[in-house]
C-alpha cells in the first residue's frame, strides 16, 4: 500500500490548517450574514418609520383643512394644501374622504385629491375609533404599492355622520432606496468576509509556522543531524519540546548505559576466563581437587558478575515505573531467617528495629531483597557477635526510607571506605566473597535515585546507611 498516496488523499480532512480555516470561515460567514440581515432590517424599519411620520404630517394637514358646511357635508380647498403633488395626476401622494355609515360600510371617494385623477382608493372595512390612525399597504393607481393612513372624524353637531380621511403615498421610491442599500451592504459585507478570511488564513499560517519548525527539527533528529530539538519555540510549545528532549536524553542515557554494561560485563569476565584458560593449558595435576576448586571459584565469580549486570538491567528498566511498592517488614524478616541459617555456625545475633507504622519501598521486592541481602550478608561475615538493622522514614517530597545495617566487626577506616564500594575490591582476602556486594547495592540504589553511605557504627564496626525512595501507605 502506498502510504504517501494515502496520506495525500486524507490530507484535506486531517489537516489542522484546514480545520482551523473551515471553522473560522464558517463562523465569519454566519456572523456576516446575521449582521447583514440585522442591518438591512434596521435600515428598512428606520426608513419605514420616517416615511410613516412624514405621511402622518400630511394626514394632519388634510384633517386641519377639512371643513363642513351647514348641511354637514365635507369640503377641502385644494389650494389650502401646501404640497404641489396633491394637484399632479398620479404624483404618488393622494388624499381621499369617504362617507362612513353606522354599520362600518361607506361610500368611497366622496372627496379626493386631483392626483388620483379618475380613480379612487378602495380599502377594506375597518372599525376605527374617532381620531385613531390605522396604517395599511394597498395597491394604488397603476398598481403602485401605497402606504395608507386612515382616520375617522365627525362633523360638529351630528352624531351619526362619520367621515374617513385617507392619505396615501407611493412606496416605490422607498423600496428602491432600501433595495439599493441592501445591495451595497451585501457587497460591502462580502468584501469584508473575503478580507477577514484572508486575515484568518494569514493568522493560521503564522500560528502554525512553529509546527513546521518542529517538524524540521524532528527530521534532523531522525536523520541524526542533531541529538535534540534546537531553536526557540512559542511558550505554548516549549514544554512539549522540553519533554521530548528529556525523552531523547533518557533514551541516550539508556543506550549509553547498555553499552557500558556490555563493556563492563565483558571486562569482568575476562579475568575468570583467563584463569580457566591458563588452568586448562597447564599440565594436568595429579590431584584434580585444586583444579576443580579453582574452576568452581572462577565460575562463581563469573556468575556473580552476570547476576549483577542482569540485576542492573532489570532495575534500569523498572526503576521509574509508577505504582510500585514493597513492604519492608516481610522482606527483612525473610532475610533474617536466611542469614540465621547461613551463619548459624558463627553465632551472630541479628536484631531488627522497625517503626510501628509499616514502611514501603517504592520499587520491586526482588531489588529490595538483593540490596538488603548483600548488606546483611556482608555484616554477618565481618561481625563478631552482633548485627543490627534499623529503618525510618524521612519526610519531604518525595519521601525517603533510610535503612541502616551495622555490625561490631573491625570496621573500615575512612581512607578505605571509598574503595569498599568499588567493583571487585576486597579489603580482606581471608573473608570469602567476590568484592561485589556493596558495589551492587550502591548501583541499584543509584538507579532508584537513592544512595549508599558508609559510617562508623556505634557497635564499633561499620554502619551502612541505605537511602531509598519510600511509597506512601494506601488507605
CSV table of C-alpha atoms in Angstrom, one decimal, residues 110-406:
chain,number,residue,atom,x,y,z
A,110,UNK,CA,-66.7,61.5,-1.8
A,111,UNK,CA,-63.8,63.9,-2.0
A,112,UNK,CA,-60.4,63.1,-3.4
A,113,UNK,CA,-57.2,64.8,-4.5
A,114,UNK,CA,-56.6,65.8,-8.1
A,115,UNK,CA,-53.6,63.5,-8.0
A,116,UNK,CA,-56.0,60.5,-8.0
A,117,UNK,CA,-57.4,61.8,-11.3
A,118,UNK,CA,-60.3,59.5,-12.2
A,119,UNK,CA,-59.5,56.7,-9.7
A,120,UNK,CA,-60.3,56.2,-6.0
A,121,UNK,CA,-58.7,54.2,-3.2
A,122,UNK,CA,-60.6,51.2,-2.1
A,123,UNK,CA,-60.0,50.0,1.4
A,124,UNK,CA,-61.4,47.1,3.4
A,125,UNK,CA,-64.0,47.8,6.1
A,126,UNK,CA,-62.1,48.8,9.2
A,127,UNK,CA,-63.5,49.6,12.6
A,128,UNK,CA,-61.9,52.9,13.6
A,129,UNK,CA,-62.3,54.8,16.8
A,130,UNK,CA,-62.6,58.5,16.4
A,131,UNK,CA,-59.2,60.1,15.9
A,132,UNK,CA,-57.4,56.8,15.7
A,133,UNK,CA,-54.9,56.2,12.9
A,134,UNK,CA,-54.5,52.9,11.1
A,135,UNK,CA,-51.8,52.0,8.6
A,136,UNK,CA,-52.2,49.7,5.6
A,137,UNK,CA,-50.4,48.8,2.4
A,138,UNK,CA,-52.6,48.6,-0.7
A,139,UNK,CA,-52.3,48.7,-4.4
A,140,UNK,CA,-52.9,52.2,-5.8
A,141,UNK,CA,-53.2,53.7,-9.2
A,142,UNK,CA,-51.4,51.8,-12.0
A,143,UNK,CA,-50.8,49.0,-9.5
A,144,UNK,CA,-48.2,51.0,-7.5
A,145,UNK,CA,-47.7,49.9,-3.9
A,146,UNK,CA,-49.1,52.5,-1.4
A,147,UNK,CA,-48.7,53.1,2.3
A,148,UNK,CA,-52.1,54.3,3.5
A,149,UNK,CA,-53.0,56.1,6.7
A,150,UNK,CA,-56.7,56.5,7.6
A,151,UNK,CA,-58.5,58.4,10.4
A,152,UNK,CA,-62.3,59.0,11.1
A,153,UNK,CA,-63.8,62.3,12.1
A,154,UNK,CA,-67.3,63.6,12.8
A,155,UNK,CA,-69.0,66.9,11.8
A,156,UNK,CA,-69.8,69.2,14.7
A,157,UNK,CA,-73.4,68.9,15.9
A,158,UNK,CA,-74.1,65.5,14.3
A,159,UNK,CA,-73.6,62.1,15.9
A,160,UNK,CA,-74.3,59.8,13.1
A,161,UNK,CA,-72.2,61.2,10.2
A,162,UNK,CA,-68.7,59.9,10.2
A,163,UNK,CA,-66.1,60.6,7.6
A,164,UNK,CA,-62.9,58.7,6.9
A,165,UNK,CA,-59.8,60.7,5.9
A,166,UNK,CA,-57.3,58.8,3.8
A,167,UNK,CA,-53.7,59.8,2.9
A,168,UNK,CA,-51.5,57.6,0.8
A,169,UNK,CA,-48.1,57.7,-0.7
A,170,UNK,CA,-46.2,55.6,-3.2
A,171,UNK,CA,-43.7,53.2,-1.7
A,172,UNK,CA,-41.7,52.5,-4.8
A,173,UNK,CA,-39.0,55.2,-4.1
A,174,UNK,CA,-38.7,53.9,-0.5
A,175,UNK,CA,-38.5,50.3,-1.6
A,176,UNK,CA,-35.9,51.2,-4.3
A,177,UNK,CA,-33.7,53.0,-1.7
A,178,UNK,CA,-34.0,50.0,0.7
A,179,UNK,CA,-33.1,47.6,-2.1
A,180,UNK,CA,-30.1,49.8,-3.1
A,181,UNK,CA,-28.9,49.9,0.5
A,182,UNK,CA,-29.3,46.2,0.8
A,183,UNK,CA,-27.2,45.6,-2.4
A,184,UNK,CA,-24.4,48.0,-1.2
A,185,UNK,CA,-24.5,46.4,2.2
A,186,UNK,CA,-24.3,42.9,0.8
A,187,UNK,CA,-21.3,43.8,-1.5
A,188,UNK,CA,-19.6,45.6,1.4
A,189,UNK,CA,-20.1,42.6,3.8
A,190,UNK,CA,-18.9,40.2,1.1
A,191,UNK,CA,-15.7,42.2,0.6
A,192,UNK,CA,-15.3,42.3,4.4
A,193,UNK,CA,-15.8,38.5,4.6
A,194,UNK,CA,-13.1,38.0,2.0
A,195,UNK,CA,-10.7,40.3,3.9
A,196,UNK,CA,-11.5,38.5,7.2
A,197,UNK,CA,-11.0,35.1,5.5
A,198,UNK,CA,-7.6,36.3,4.2
A,199,UNK,CA,-6.7,37.6,7.6
A,200,UNK,CA,-7.7,34.2,9.2
A,201,UNK,CA,-5.6,32.4,6.6
A,202,UNK,CA,-2.6,34.6,7.5
A,203,UNK,CA,-3.3,34.1,11.2
A,204,UNK,CA,-3.4,30.3,10.8
A,205,UNK,CA,-0.3,30.3,8.6
A,206,UNK,CA,1.7,32.3,11.2
A,207,UNK,CA,0.3,30.4,14.1
A,208,UNK,CA,1.1,27.0,12.6
A,209,UNK,CA,4.6,28.0,11.4
A,210,UNK,CA,6.3,26.8,14.6
A,211,UNK,CA,4.9,23.3,13.9
A,212,UNK,CA,6.8,23.3,10.6
A,213,UNK,CA,9.9,24.3,12.5
A,214,UNK,CA,9.2,21.4,14.9
A,215,UNK,CA,8.7,19.0,12.0
A,216,UNK,CA,12.1,20.1,10.6
A,217,UNK,CA,13.7,19.6,14.0
A,218,UNK,CA,12.3,16.1,14.3
A,219,UNK,CA,13.6,15.3,10.8
A,220,UNK,CA,17.0,16.5,11.9
A,221,UNK,CA,16.9,14.2,14.9
A,222,UNK,CA,15.6,11.3,12.9
A,223,UNK,CA,18.3,11.7,10.3
A,224,UNK,CA,21.0,12.0,13.0
A,225,UNK,CA,22.0,15.6,12.1
A,226,UNK,CA,21.4,16.6,15.8
A,227,UNK,CA,20.7,14.8,19.1
A,228,UNK,CA,17.9,17.1,20.4
A,229,UNK,CA,15.4,19.7,19.2
A,230,UNK,CA,17.1,23.1,18.6
A,231,UNK,CA,15.7,26.6,18.4
A,232,UNK,CA,13.2,28.8,20.1
A,233,UNK,CA,9.6,27.9,20.2
A,234,UNK,CA,6.4,29.6,21.5
A,235,UNK,CA,5.6,29.4,25.1
A,236,UNK,CA,2.7,27.0,24.4
A,237,UNK,CA,5.1,24.6,22.6
A,238,UNK,CA,8.2,24.9,24.7
A,239,UNK,CA,7.0,22.4,27.4
A,240,UNK,CA,6.4,19.8,24.7
A,241,UNK,CA,9.9,20.4,23.2
A,242,UNK,CA,11.4,20.2,26.7
A,243,UNK,CA,9.7,16.9,27.4
A,244,UNK,CA,10.7,15.5,24.0
A,245,UNK,CA,14.3,16.5,24.6
A,246,UNK,CA,14.1,14.8,28.0
A,247,UNK,CA,12.9,11.6,26.3
A,248,UNK,CA,15.8,11.8,23.9
A,249,UNK,CA,18.2,12.4,26.7
A,250,UNK,CA,16.7,9.5,28.6
A,251,UNK,CA,17.0,7.2,25.6
A,252,UNK,CA,20.6,8.3,25.0
A,253,UNK,CA,21.3,7.5,28.7
A,254,UNK,CA,19.7,4.1,28.4
A,255,UNK,CA,21.8,3.3,25.2
A,256,UNK,CA,25.0,4.6,26.9
A,257,UNK,CA,24.2,2.5,30.0
A,258,UNK,CA,23.6,-0.6,27.9
A,259,UNK,CA,26.9,0.0,26.1
A,260,UNK,CA,28.7,0.5,29.3
A,261,UNK,CA,27.0,-2.6,30.9
A,262,UNK,CA,28.1,-4.7,27.9
A,263,UNK,CA,31.7,-3.4,28.2
A,264,UNK,CA,31.8,-3.9,31.9
A,265,UNK,CA,30.5,-7.4,31.7
A,266,UNK,CA,33.0,-8.3,29.0
A,267,UNK,CA,35.8,-6.8,31.1
A,268,UNK,CA,34.6,-8.5,34.2
A,269,UNK,CA,34.5,-12.0,32.6
A,270,UNK,CA,38.0,-11.7,31.1
A,271,UNK,CA,39.7,-12.5,34.4
A,272,UNK,CA,37.9,-15.7,35.2
A,273,UNK,CA,38.0,-16.8,31.6
A,274,UNK,CA,41.8,-16.2,31.6
A,275,UNK,CA,42.2,-18.1,34.8
A,276,UNK,CA,40.2,-21.0,33.4
A,277,UNK,CA,42.2,-20.9,30.1
A,278,UNK,CA,45.5,-21.0,32.0
A,279,UNK,CA,44.3,-23.9,34.1
A,280,UNK,CA,43.2,-25.8,31.0
A,281,UNK,CA,46.6,-25.2,29.3
A,282,UNK,CA,48.7,-26.1,32.3
A,283,UNK,CA,49.9,-29.7,32.8
A,284,UNK,CA,47.3,-31.8,34.5
A,285,UNK,CA,48.0,-32.1,38.2
A,286,UNK,CA,48.0,-35.4,39.8
A,287,UNK,CA,45.4,-34.2,42.3
A,288,UNK,CA,42.4,-32.7,40.5
A,289,UNK,CA,40.8,-31.2,43.6
A,290,UNK,CA,42.8,-28.0,43.3
A,291,UNK,CA,41.8,-27.6,39.7
A,292,UNK,CA,38.2,-28.3,40.5
A,293,UNK,CA,38.3,-25.7,43.3
A,294,UNK,CA,39.8,-23.1,41.0
A,295,UNK,CA,37.2,-23.8,38.3
A,296,UNK,CA,34.3,-23.5,40.9
A,297,UNK,CA,35.7,-20.3,42.2
A,298,UNK,CA,36.0,-18.7,38.8
A,299,UNK,CA,32.6,-19.9,37.7
A,300,UNK,CA,31.1,-18.4,40.9
A,301,UNK,CA,32.9,-15.1,40.1
A,302,UNK,CA,31.6,-15.1,36.6
A,303,UNK,CA,28.1,-16.0,37.7
A,304,UNK,CA,28.2,-13.2,40.3
A,305,UNK,CA,29.2,-10.7,37.6
A,306,UNK,CA,26.4,-11.9,35.3
A,307,UNK,CA,23.8,-11.7,38.1
A,308,UNK,CA,25.0,-8.2,39.0
A,309,UNK,CA,24.7,-6.9,35.4
A,310,UNK,CA,21.3,-8.6,35.0
A,311,UNK,CA,20.1,-7.0,38.2
A,312,UNK,CA,21.2,-3.6,37.0
A,313,UNK,CA,19.5,-4.1,33.6
A,314,UNK,CA,16.3,-5.1,35.3
A,315,UNK,CA,16.3,-2.2,37.7
A,316,UNK,CA,17.2,0.3,34.9
A,317,UNK,CA,14.1,-0.9,33.0
A,318,UNK,CA,11.7,-0.7,36.0
A,319,UNK,CA,13.1,1.8,38.4
A,320,UNK,CA,10.9,4.7,37.2
A,321,UNK,CA,7.7,2.8,36.7
A,322,UNK,CA,4.8,4.3,38.8
A,323,UNK,CA,2.8,2.4,41.3
A,324,UNK,CA,5.5,0.0,42.6
A,325,UNK,CA,5.6,-0.6,46.4
A,326,UNK,CA,7.1,-3.3,48.5
A,327,UNK,CA,6.5,-3.7,52.3
A,328,UNK,CA,9.9,-3.6,54.2
A,329,UNK,CA,9.0,-5.8,57.2
A,330,UNK,CA,8.3,-9.1,55.3
A,331,UNK,CA,11.5,-8.8,53.2
A,332,UNK,CA,13.6,-8.1,56.3
A,333,UNK,CA,12.0,-11.0,58.2
A,334,UNK,CA,12.7,-13.4,55.4
A,335,UNK,CA,16.3,-12.3,55.0
A,336,UNK,CA,17.0,-12.5,58.8
A,337,UNK,CA,15.8,-16.1,58.8
A,338,UNK,CA,18.0,-16.9,55.8
A,339,UNK,CA,21.1,-15.3,57.4
A,340,UNK,CA,20.5,-17.1,60.7
A,341,UNK,CA,20.7,-20.4,58.8
A,342,UNK,CA,23.7,-19.4,56.6
A,343,UNK,CA,25.8,-18.0,59.5
A,344,UNK,CA,24.5,-20.3,62.2
A,345,UNK,CA,28.0,-21.6,63.0
A,346,UNK,CA,29.3,-18.2,63.9
A,347,UNK,CA,26.6,-17.4,66.5
A,348,UNK,CA,25.8,-13.9,65.1
A,349,UNK,CA,22.8,-12.2,66.8
A,350,UNK,CA,20.7,-10.2,64.3
A,351,UNK,CA,18.4,-7.6,65.8
A,352,UNK,CA,15.8,-5.6,63.9
A,353,UNK,CA,14.3,-2.3,64.9
A,354,UNK,CA,11.4,-1.1,62.7
A,355,UNK,CA,8.9,1.6,63.4
A,356,UNK,CA,5.3,0.7,64.3
A,357,UNK,CA,3.9,2.2,61.1
A,358,UNK,CA,4.5,0.0,58.0
A,359,UNK,CA,7.3,1.1,55.7
A,360,UNK,CA,7.1,0.6,51.9
A,361,UNK,CA,9.8,0.7,49.3
A,362,UNK,CA,8.9,2.4,46.0
A,363,UNK,CA,10.3,-0.4,43.9
A,364,UNK,CA,10.3,-4.2,43.3
A,365,UNK,CA,10.6,-6.7,46.1
A,366,UNK,CA,13.4,-8.6,44.3
A,367,UNK,CA,15.6,-5.5,44.1
A,368,UNK,CA,15.0,-4.7,47.8
A,369,UNK,CA,15.9,-8.3,48.7
A,370,UNK,CA,19.1,-8.0,46.6
A,371,UNK,CA,20.2,-4.8,48.4
A,372,UNK,CA,19.4,-5.8,51.9
A,373,UNK,CA,20.6,-9.3,51.4
A,374,UNK,CA,24.0,-8.1,50.4
A,375,UNK,CA,24.2,-5.7,53.4
A,376,UNK,CA,23.1,-8.3,55.9
A,377,UNK,CA,25.4,-11.0,54.4
A,378,UNK,CA,28.4,-8.6,54.4
A,379,UNK,CA,27.6,-7.5,58.0
A,380,UNK,CA,27.3,-11.1,59.2
A,381,UNK,CA,30.6,-12.0,57.6
A,382,UNK,CA,32.5,-9.3,59.4
A,383,UNK,CA,30.6,-9.2,62.7
A,384,UNK,CA,32.0,-10.7,65.9
A,385,UNK,CA,28.6,-11.3,67.5
A,386,UNK,CA,26.0,-8.6,66.7
A,387,UNK,CA,24.3,-7.2,63.6
A,388,UNK,CA,21.7,-4.5,64.0
A,389,UNK,CA,19.2,-3.3,61.3
A,390,UNK,CA,17.2,-0.2,61.8
A,391,UNK,CA,14.8,1.7,59.5
A,392,UNK,CA,12.9,5.0,59.5
A,393,UNK,CA,11.1,7.4,57.1
A,394,UNK,CA,12.3,10.9,56.2
A,395,UNK,CA,9.7,13.4,55.3
A,396,UNK,CA,9.7,15.5,52.2
A,397,UNK,CA,8.7,15.3,48.6
A,398,UNK,CA,9.3,12.6,47.6
A,399,UNK,CA,9.5,10.7,50.9
A,400,UNK,CA,12.6,8.6,51.6
A,401,UNK,CA,13.2,5.4,53.5
A,402,UNK,CA,16.5,5.1,55.5
A,403,UNK,CA,17.7,1.6,56.3
A,404,UNK,CA,21.0,1.2,58.3
A,405,UNK,CA,22.8,-2.1,58.9
A,406,UNK,CA,25.7,-2.1,61.4
